[in-house]
Coordinates of C-alpha atoms in Angstrom, one line a residue:
X22 CA 96.4 155.1 93.8
X23 CA 97.5 157.5 91.6
X24 CA 93.7 159.0 91.0
X25 CA 93.4 158.9 94.7
X26 CA 96.3 161.0 95.7
X27 CA 95.6 163.8 92.7
X28 CA 91.6 163.7 93.9
X29 CA 92.8 164.8 96.9
X30 CA 95.3 167.2 96.0
X31 CA 92.1 168.8 94.1
X32 CA 90.0 169.2 97.2
X33 CA 92.5 170.2 99.8
X34 CA 91.7 173.6 100.2
X35 CA 94.9 174.4 102.2
X36 CA 97.2 173.1 99.6
X37 CA 99.0 175.0 97.0
X38 CA 101.5 173.7 94.3
X39 CA 104.8 175.2 93.8
X40 CA 105.7 177.7 91.6
X41 CA 105.4 176.8 88.1
X42 CA 104.3 173.3 88.8
X43 CA 100.9 172.3 87.2
X44 CA 98.6 169.3 88.4
X45 CA 99.1 167.5 85.3
X46 CA 102.9 167.2 85.6
X47 CA 102.6 166.1 89.4
X48 CA 100.5 163.0 88.2
X49 CA 102.5 162.2 85.2
X50 CA 105.7 162.0 87.4
X51 CA 103.7 160.0 89.5
X52 CA 103.4 157.4 86.8
X53 CA 106.4 157.3 86.5
X54 CA 107.4 156.7 89.9
X55 CA 104.9 153.8 89.3
X56 CA 105.9 152.0 86.5
X57 CA 109.7 153.5 86.4
X58 CA 111.4 154.9 83.7
X59 CA 112.4 153.5 80.6
X60 CA 115.5 151.0 80.7
X61 CA 117.1 151.7 77.5
X62 CA 118.3 148.7 75.5
X63 CA 122.4 148.8 74.8
X64 CA 122.8 146.7 71.6
X65 CA 126.7 147.7 71.3
X66 CA 128.8 150.3 71.7
X67 CA 129.8 153.1 68.7
X68 CA 132.5 152.9 67.4
X69 CA 134.7 154.8 64.7
X70 CA 133.0 153.6 61.3
X71 CA 130.2 152.1 63.1
X72 CA 128.2 155.0 64.4
X73 CA 131.2 157.2 64.9
X74 CA 132.4 159.5 62.3
X75 CA 136.2 160.5 61.9
X76 CA 136.2 163.9 59.7
X77 CA 138.2 163.5 56.3
X78 CA 141.2 165.4 56.0
X79 CA 140.2 166.1 52.6
X80 CA 136.7 167.6 54.1
X81 CA 138.6 170.4 56.4
X82 CA 138.7 173.4 54.4
X83 CA 134.8 172.7 53.1
X84 CA 134.0 172.5 56.5
X85 CA 135.6 175.6 58.0
X86 CA 134.2 177.6 55.3
X87 CA 131.1 176.6 56.2
X88 CA 131.2 177.9 59.7
X89 CA 133.1 180.6 58.5
X90 CA 129.8 181.8 56.6
X91 CA 127.4 180.9 59.0
X92 CA 129.4 182.4 61.7
X93 CA 129.6 185.8 59.4
X94 CA 125.6 185.5 58.6
X95 CA 124.7 185.7 62.9
X96 CA 123.7 182.2 62.8
X97 CA 125.7 180.8 65.5
X98 CA 124.6 180.9 69.6
X99 CA 127.2 179.4 71.8
X100 CA 124.9 178.3 74.7
X101 CA 126.4 177.3 78.1
X102 CA 124.8 175.8 81.3
X103 CA 126.3 177.2 84.0
X104 CA 123.7 176.9 86.9
X105 CA 126.3 174.5 89.2
X106 CA 127.7 176.1 92.4
X107 CA 131.2 175.3 93.1
X108 CA 131.0 173.3 96.1
X109 CA 131.9 170.0 94.5
X110 CA 135.3 171.6 93.7
X111 CA 136.1 172.7 97.3
X112 CA 134.5 169.1 98.7
X113 CA 138.0 167.8 100.0
X114 CA 138.9 171.1 101.5
X115 CA 135.6 171.1 103.3
X116 CA 136.3 167.6 104.5
X117 CA 139.4 168.3 106.2
X118 CA 138.6 171.3 107.8
X119 CA 135.5 169.7 109.3
X120 CA 137.8 166.4 110.5
X121 CA 138.4 168.3 113.6
X122 CA 142.2 167.8 113.5
X123 CA 145.1 169.9 114.5
X124 CA 146.4 171.4 111.4
X125 CA 149.8 172.3 109.9
X126 CA 151.4 171.3 106.8
X127 CA 153.3 168.4 108.4
X128 CA 150.5 166.8 110.1
X129 CA 148.6 167.3 106.3
X130 CA 151.6 165.6 104.7
X131 CA 151.7 163.1 107.3
X132 CA 147.7 162.1 106.8
X133 CA 147.8 162.3 102.7
X134 CA 150.2 159.4 102.5
X135 CA 147.0 157.3 103.9
X136 CA 144.3 159.9 102.8
X137 CA 143.2 161.0 99.4
X138 CA 141.7 163.5 101.0
X139 CA 144.7 164.9 102.4
X140 CA 146.6 164.6 100.0
X141 CA 144.5 167.0 97.8
X142 CA 144.5 169.3 100.5
X143 CA 148.3 169.3 100.7
X144 CA 148.4 169.7 96.9
X145 CA 146.6 172.8 97.1
X146 CA 148.6 174.2 99.7
X147 CA 152.0 173.6 98.2
X148 CA 150.8 175.1 94.8
X149 CA 148.9 178.3 96.1
X150 CA 151.0 180.6 94.0
X151 CA 149.7 178.7 90.6
X152 CA 146.1 178.9 91.1
X153 CA 144.2 181.9 89.3
X154 CA 143.1 183.5 92.6
X155 CA 146.4 183.7 94.2
X156 CA 146.5 187.8 94.5
X157 CA 142.4 187.5 95.7
X158 CA 143.8 185.4 98.2
X159 CA 146.2 187.5 99.3
X160 CA 144.1 190.4 99.6
X161 CA 141.2 188.6 101.6
X162 CA 143.9 187.6 104.1
X163 CA 145.6 191.3 103.9
X164 CA 149.1 189.3 103.7
X165 CA 152.5 189.1 101.1
X166 CA 154.1 186.0 99.9
X167 CA 156.3 185.8 103.0
X168 CA 153.3 185.8 105.4
X169 CA 151.0 183.1 102.9
X170 CA 153.9 180.7 103.4
X171 CA 153.6 181.3 106.9
X172 CA 150.3 180.9 107.1
X173 CA 150.4 177.5 104.9
X174 CA 153.4 176.1 107.1
X175 CA 151.7 177.2 110.6
X176 CA 148.0 177.6 109.9
X177 CA 146.8 176.2 106.9
X178 CA 143.0 176.0 108.2
X179 CA 143.2 180.1 107.5
X180 CA 144.2 179.3 104.0
X181 CA 141.1 177.0 103.4
X182 CA 138.8 179.0 105.5
X183 CA 139.6 182.0 103.0
X184 CA 139.5 180.0 99.7
X185 CA 135.9 178.9 101.3
X186 CA 134.0 181.1 103.2
X187 CA 132.2 184.5 103.2
X188 CA 135.0 186.1 105.2
X189 CA 137.6 185.3 102.2
X190 CA 136.9 184.3 98.5
X191 CA 133.4 182.3 99.6
X192 CA 134.3 179.7 96.9
X193 CA 132.1 177.2 97.8
X194 CA 128.8 179.1 97.7
X195 CA 129.8 180.8 94.4
X196 CA 128.7 179.3 90.9
X197 CA 131.5 177.4 89.0
X198 CA 131.6 179.9 86.6
X199 CA 132.4 182.7 88.8
X200 CA 135.7 180.8 89.5
X201 CA 139.2 182.6 88.5
X202 CA 140.1 179.6 86.6
X203 CA 143.2 181.0 84.3
X204 CA 146.3 183.7 85.3
X205 CA 147.5 186.0 82.6
X206 CA 150.3 188.1 82.2
X207 CA 147.9 191.3 83.1
X208 CA 144.8 189.3 84.6
X209 CA 143.1 186.5 85.6
X210 CA 139.8 185.2 84.4
X211 CA 136.8 183.4 85.4
X212 CA 135.0 180.7 83.8
X213 CA 132.1 182.8 83.3
X214 CA 134.8 185.1 81.4
X215 CA 137.2 182.5 79.7
X216 CA 133.7 181.0 77.9
X217 CA 133.6 184.6 76.1
X218 CA 137.2 184.7 75.3
X219 CA 137.3 181.6 73.6
X220 CA 134.1 182.5 71.6
X221 CA 135.8 185.1 69.8
X222 CA 137.3 182.2 68.0
X223 CA 134.4 180.6 66.6
X224 CA 131.0 182.7 67.1
X225 CA 131.8 186.2 65.9
X226 CA 129.8 187.6 63.0
X227 CA 130.7 190.2 60.0
X228 CA 130.0 192.9 62.7
X229 CA 132.0 191.5 65.3
X230 CA 128.8 190.8 67.4
X231 CA 129.3 187.9 69.8
X232 CA 126.1 185.8 71.4
X233 CA 126.2 183.6 74.0
X234 CA 123.6 182.5 76.6
X235 CA 124.0 181.3 79.9
X236 CA 121.8 179.5 82.0
X237 CA 122.5 180.1 85.8
X238 CA 121.1 179.8 89.2
X239 CA 119.0 182.9 90.8
X240 CA 120.6 183.0 93.8
X241 CA 123.7 184.0 91.4
X242 CA 122.1 186.9 89.4
X243 CA 123.6 189.9 90.3
X244 CA 127.2 188.3 90.6
X245 CA 126.9 187.1 87.2
X246 CA 126.0 190.2 85.9
X247 CA 128.9 192.1 87.5
X248 CA 131.6 189.6 85.9
X249 CA 129.5 189.9 82.7
X250 CA 129.2 193.6 82.7
X251 CA 133.3 194.5 83.8
X252 CA 134.2 192.1 80.6
X253 CA 132.1 194.2 78.1
X254 CA 133.8 197.2 80.0
X255 CA 137.4 195.7 79.4
X256 CA 136.8 195.1 75.6
X257 CA 133.9 197.3 74.7
X258 CA 136.1 198.7 71.7
X259 CA 137.0 195.0 70.3
X260 CA 133.4 193.3 70.0
X261 CA 129.7 193.8 70.0
X262 CA 128.3 191.6 72.9
X263 CA 124.7 189.9 72.5
X264 CA 125.0 187.9 76.3
X265 CA 121.6 186.7 77.6
X266 CA 120.6 184.3 80.7
X267 CA 118.1 182.5 82.1
X268 CA 117.5 180.3 85.0
X269 CA 116.0 176.9 85.2
X270 CA 112.1 176.8 84.6
X271 CA 110.5 176.3 88.3
X272 CA 107.6 174.3 85.7
X273 CA 110.3 171.5 85.5
X274 CA 110.7 171.1 89.2
X275 CA 110.0 167.4 90.3
X276 CA 108.4 166.1 93.1
X277 CA 109.8 163.5 95.6
X278 CA 107.5 160.8 96.8
X279 CA 108.5 158.0 99.6
X280 CA 108.9 154.1 99.1
X281 CA 105.3 153.5 98.0
X282 CA 105.2 156.4 95.7
X283 CA 103.2 158.6 98.3
X284 CA 103.9 162.7 97.5
X285 CA 105.8 164.0 100.3
X286 CA 105.0 167.6 101.9
X287 CA 107.1 170.1 104.1
X288 CA 106.4 171.3 107.3
X289 CA 104.3 174.0 105.6
X290 CA 102.1 171.4 103.9
X291 CA 103.6 172.5 100.4
X292 CA 104.7 169.6 98.2
X293 CA 108.9 168.9 98.2
X294 CA 109.9 169.9 94.9
X295 CA 113.2 169.8 93.3
X296 CA 115.6 171.4 90.4
X297 CA 114.9 167.8 87.8
X298 CA 118.4 168.1 86.2
X299 CA 120.2 169.6 83.4
X300 CA 117.3 168.0 81.1
X301 CA 114.8 170.7 82.2
X302 CA 117.1 173.1 80.1
X303 CA 115.5 171.7 76.9
X304 CA 113.0 174.3 78.0
X305 CA 115.7 177.3 78.1
X306 CA 117.1 175.8 74.5
X307 CA 113.5 175.8 73.0
X308 CA 112.8 179.8 74.3
X309 CA 116.0 181.2 72.4
X310 CA 114.4 180.3 69.0
X311 CA 117.9 180.0 67.6
X312 CA 119.2 178.8 64.5
X313 CA 122.7 177.0 64.8
X314 CA 123.7 176.1 68.6
X315 CA 127.1 175.3 70.0
X316 CA 126.7 173.9 73.7
X317 CA 129.5 173.6 76.5
X318 CA 129.7 172.9 79.7
X319 CA 130.7 176.2 81.9
X320 CA 134.2 174.5 83.2
X321 CA 135.2 172.3 79.8
X322 CA 138.2 174.9 79.2
X323 CA 142.0 175.1 78.3
X324 CA 144.2 178.8 78.5
X325 CA 144.0 180.6 75.3
X326 CA 147.5 178.7 74.0
X327 CA 146.1 175.5 74.4
X328 CA 142.8 176.2 72.6
X329 CA 143.8 175.9 69.3
X330 CA 142.1 172.5 69.0
X331 CA 139.4 173.2 70.6
X332 CA 138.0 175.8 68.2
X333 CA 139.0 174.1 65.4
X334 CA 136.6 171.9 66.1
X335 CA 134.1 173.6 67.2
X336 CA 134.5 174.8 63.3
X337 CA 134.5 171.2 62.2
X338 CA 131.3 170.4 64.1
X339 CA 129.6 173.6 63.2
X340 CA 130.1 173.1 59.4
X341 CA 129.8 169.2 59.4
X342 CA 126.3 170.2 60.6
X343 CA 125.7 172.4 58.0
X344 CA 126.8 170.2 55.1
X345 CA 124.4 167.5 56.7
X346 CA 121.5 169.8 56.7
X347 CA 122.0 171.1 53.4
X348 CA 121.7 167.9 52.2
X349 CA 118.7 167.1 54.2
X350 CA 116.8 170.1 53.0
X351 CA 117.5 169.1 49.6
X352 CA 115.6 165.9 50.1
X353 CA 112.9 167.3 52.1
X354 CA 112.0 169.6 49.6
X355 CA 112.1 166.7 47.0
X356 CA 110.1 164.5 49.3
X357 CA 107.0 167.0 49.7
X358 CA 107.1 168.4 45.4
X359 CA 104.4 167.3 43.1
X360 CA 107.0 165.7 41.3
X361 CA 107.1 162.3 43.9
X362 CA 107.7 159.7 41.3
X363 CA 110.7 160.8 39.7
X364 CA 112.4 160.7 43.5
X365 CA 115.1 158.0 43.8
X366 CA 113.9 157.0 47.3
X367 CA 117.2 154.6 47.2
X368 CA 119.3 157.5 47.0
X369 CA 118.0 159.0 50.1
X370 CA 118.1 155.7 51.7
X371 CA 121.5 155.7 51.4
X372 CA 122.2 158.9 52.4
X373 CA 119.8 158.1 56.1
X374 CA 121.8 155.0 56.4
X375 CA 125.6 156.4 55.7
X376 CA 125.7 159.9 56.7
X377 CA 122.7 159.8 59.8
X378 CA 122.8 156.5 61.0
X379 CA 119.1 156.1 60.2
X380 CA 118.2 152.6 59.4
X381 CA 114.5 151.8 57.7
X382 CA 112.2 149.1 58.8
X383 CA 112.8 145.4 58.2
X384 CA 110.6 145.0 55.0
X385 CA 110.8 148.9 54.0
X386 CA 111.2 148.4 50.3
X387 CA 107.8 146.5 50.2
X388 CA 106.3 149.6 51.7
X389 CA 103.4 151.1 49.8
X390 CA 105.7 154.2 48.0
X391 CA 103.5 156.5 49.2
X392 CA 104.4 155.3 53.2
X393 CA 107.7 154.9 52.1
X394 CA 107.9 158.6 51.2
X395 CA 105.8 159.7 54.5
X396 CA 108.1 157.6 56.9
X397 CA 111.5 159.1 55.1
X398 CA 110.0 162.3 55.5
X399 CA 109.3 162.1 58.9
X400 CA 113.1 160.7 59.7
X401 CA 114.5 163.7 58.0
X402 CA 112.3 166.7 59.8
X403 CA 113.9 166.8 62.9
X404 CA 116.3 169.0 64.9
X405 CA 119.7 167.8 64.3
X406 CA 122.9 167.4 66.8
X407 CA 126.4 166.7 65.7
X408 CA 128.0 165.6 69.3
X409 CA 131.8 165.5 69.8
X410 CA 132.9 162.1 71.0
X411 CA 136.8 161.6 72.4
X412 CA 138.3 158.5 73.0
X413 CA 137.4 156.5 77.0
X414 CA 140.2 157.1 79.2
X415 CA 138.6 156.3 82.2
X416 CA 136.7 159.8 82.9
X417 CA 133.1 159.8 84.0
X418 CA 130.1 160.2 81.9
X419 CA 127.9 159.2 79.1
X420 CA 128.9 157.5 75.7
X421 CA 127.5 156.6 72.7
X422 CA 125.5 153.6 72.0
X423 CA 123.3 151.7 69.3
X424 CA 120.2 151.3 71.7
X425 CA 117.4 149.1 70.4
X426 CA 113.6 150.7 70.8
X427 CA 110.9 148.5 71.7
X428 CA 109.8 147.8 68.3
X429 CA 113.6 146.6 67.5
X430 CA 114.8 149.9 65.8
X431 CA 118.1 150.9 66.5
X432 CA 119.1 154.4 66.9
X433 CA 122.4 156.1 68.4
X434 CA 122.0 157.9 71.4
X435 CA 123.8 159.3 74.7
X436 CA 123.4 156.8 77.3
X437 CA 124.5 156.9 81.1
X438 CA 125.5 154.4 83.4
X439 CA 122.8 155.3 86.1
X440 CA 120.5 154.9 82.9
X441 CA 120.8 151.3 82.6
X442 CA 120.0 147.9 84.3
X443 CA 123.9 147.0 86.3
X444 CA 122.3 143.9 87.2
X445 CA 122.3 142.6 83.5
X446 CA 125.8 141.5 82.7
X447 CA 125.4 142.1 79.4
X448 CA 124.1 145.6 79.3
X449 CA 126.9 146.3 81.6
X450 CA 129.5 144.4 79.7
X451 CA 128.5 145.9 76.6
X452 CA 128.2 149.5 78.6
X453 CA 132.1 148.7 79.7
X454 CA 133.1 148.3 76.1
X455 CA 132.8 152.0 75.0
X456 CA 135.6 153.0 73.2
X457 CA 134.1 156.8 73.5
X458 CA 132.4 158.9 76.1
X459 CA 130.5 162.0 76.1
X460 CA 132.4 165.4 76.9
X461 CA 129.5 167.4 76.2
X462 CA 130.5 169.2 73.0
X463 CA 127.5 169.4 71.0
X464 CA 126.5 171.7 67.9
X465 CA 123.0 171.8 67.3
X466 CA 120.7 172.7 64.5
X467 CA 117.3 173.8 65.5
X468 CA 115.2 175.2 62.9
X469 CA 113.8 173.3 59.7
X470 CA 114.0 173.8 55.7
X471 CA 111.8 176.6 55.7
X472 CA 113.6 178.4 58.9
X473 CA 111.2 177.9 60.8
X474 CA 112.1 176.8 64.8
X475 CA 111.1 173.2 65.8
X476 CA 108.9 172.6 68.5
X477 CA 111.5 170.8 70.8
X478 CA 109.0 169.4 73.1
X479 CA 108.1 167.1 70.2
X480 CA 111.0 165.0 70.2
X481 CA 111.6 164.1 73.9
X482 CA 111.5 160.6 75.3
X483 CA 109.3 161.5 78.1
X484 CA 109.7 157.9 79.6
X485 CA 113.3 158.5 80.2
X486 CA 115.0 160.0 82.7
X487 CA 116.6 158.8 86.2
X488 CA 114.7 157.9 89.9
X489 CA 117.1 158.3 92.6
X490 CA 117.1 157.6 96.6
X491 CA 117.7 160.7 98.5
X492 CA 117.4 161.8 102.5
X493 CA 115.8 165.0 103.4
X494 CA 115.7 166.0 106.9
X495 CA 115.8 162.4 108.1
X496 CA 113.3 161.5 105.4
X497 CA 113.9 158.8 102.8
X498 CA 112.6 159.7 99.7
X499 CA 112.9 159.3 96.0
X500 CA 113.7 161.7 93.3
X501 CA 113.3 162.1 90.2
X502 CA 115.8 163.7 87.0
X503 CA 114.1 164.5 83.7
X504 CA 115.5 162.9 80.6
X505 CA 119.3 164.7 80.2
X506 CA 119.6 167.5 77.7
X507 CA 121.7 165.2 76.0
X508 CA 120.4 162.0 76.6
X509 CA 116.7 161.6 76.5
X510 CA 115.2 165.5 76.0
X511 CA 117.3 164.7 72.5
X512 CA 116.0 161.4 72.3
X513 CA 114.3 161.9 68.6
X514 CA 116.9 163.9 66.9
X515 CA 118.9 163.2 64.0
X516 CA 122.4 162.7 65.9
X517 CA 125.8 162.4 64.3
X518 CA 128.4 161.0 66.9
X519 CA 132.0 163.1 65.5
X520 CA 135.5 161.8 66.9
X521 CA 136.9 164.7 68.5
X522 CA 140.9 164.9 70.0
X523 CA 141.4 164.5 73.8
X524 CA 142.9 167.8 73.9
X525 CA 139.3 169.6 73.1
X526 CA 138.3 168.2 76.5
X527 CA 139.5 169.7 79.9
X528 CA 136.9 169.6 82.9
X529 CA 137.6 170.9 86.3
X530 CA 136.0 168.8 88.7
X531 CA 138.1 169.5 91.3
X532 CA 140.4 172.1 92.6
X533 CA 143.6 170.4 91.4
X534 CA 142.4 170.2 88.2
X535 CA 143.2 173.5 87.6
X536 CA 147.1 172.7 88.5
X537 CA 146.6 170.7 85.0
X538 CA 149.0 172.1 82.3
X539 CA 145.9 172.9 80.5
X540 CA 144.8 175.3 83.0
X541 CA 148.4 176.9 83.5
X542 CA 150.0 179.8 81.5

């Protein structure tokens, strides 16, 4: 069936592939729809001292010094996935507007007692002056404080429309990075700006240069550039900026199929393709050819006064990676040296097990010496990621697990709930038993012991991913998400999980999150 579909595509003169997508990629994706993506086999959750490291206070000064040296030598770059639109932040406001109810503050309050959506909108309205975009909202409405309070009471839909639509702030159509998150004495900062300000604390070299890369959507390019240029002008005498950006590549888009795995076409006879999720950003990360990269989501921020823990742990995670990486490189050089007979392989095996959580296969001690050396060399000569993990307090997201491969070997992986078989009670219970979750707080070492960049494509689990059911123009379809950036796209990296405090995790998923103390001054 797959070959028939591909042969038909190749012979159809009226057919053209979506931009950037190859016929080989289409064929591989159909095979995944046919066979299904790999379902991870969870062995157990990672816990402190069993897959999760707790930083020893005695190490802190050493780790901070390692970070400081790397930063001064311009080895560090920050990578911020920021292509997502802010529409989800304002979803409840949109729902209330579309509910065709006659709105005033009293009616919203009455509905809020039984309806959480209305409760959320009520909280927005009565706290308007606490949002960083409050002054912009008044300007858009051409009102003062007194008049805006009148509108809140009698015509709240005008307030909601001014927040959401083009006649006002147009926040429902802007990227999350362009939303004003935090209010200071003399300015209010968007998430884009706050990510830059935060970077001054841990990504500055000896020449006061700051390297940051954002991934954004093409439709928001001009807005992004405008915000960045204004920030540069405001701070031109303080820092040197190396701020770059890229788009998710069209070549990573995935096709849609019907329930029988037949390729779907639109009315112009073009294959229906869609962005394949954040896993596609492994391409953007590869293109950077960077050394040490700190990855952080666009909305995980706090105001400056509460960012001390965040900045300290960015430094500690970086230092921890460098310390491990330095030792890894020492061992790799030994393993490829001419004096291999003098190498204490047990020392390297212990390091792999105790520091890198790399376990040797059954009977490893009985392997011929050359096979043991080759195995250790392959396991050590890989990109490294140190991932911050916070204690699980009920937030949605993936978590750290010991995962068993088909050959029975265990490895550390970040797993999302959507990846596992929830019909398997044992797997479901293992997932629920996770003590920590992934706040997307990663430091990545992308270069090998010779200083060359790894080809990150070699470390992707191409059989992982997520298949979901969706609807487009009334047609039911199946869609494919590529292996996630911190899931399958980094599946074969050396992976270390380190516990970080919950104070470093301050996401903004919906508008009222901005009312939390972490986002207020």
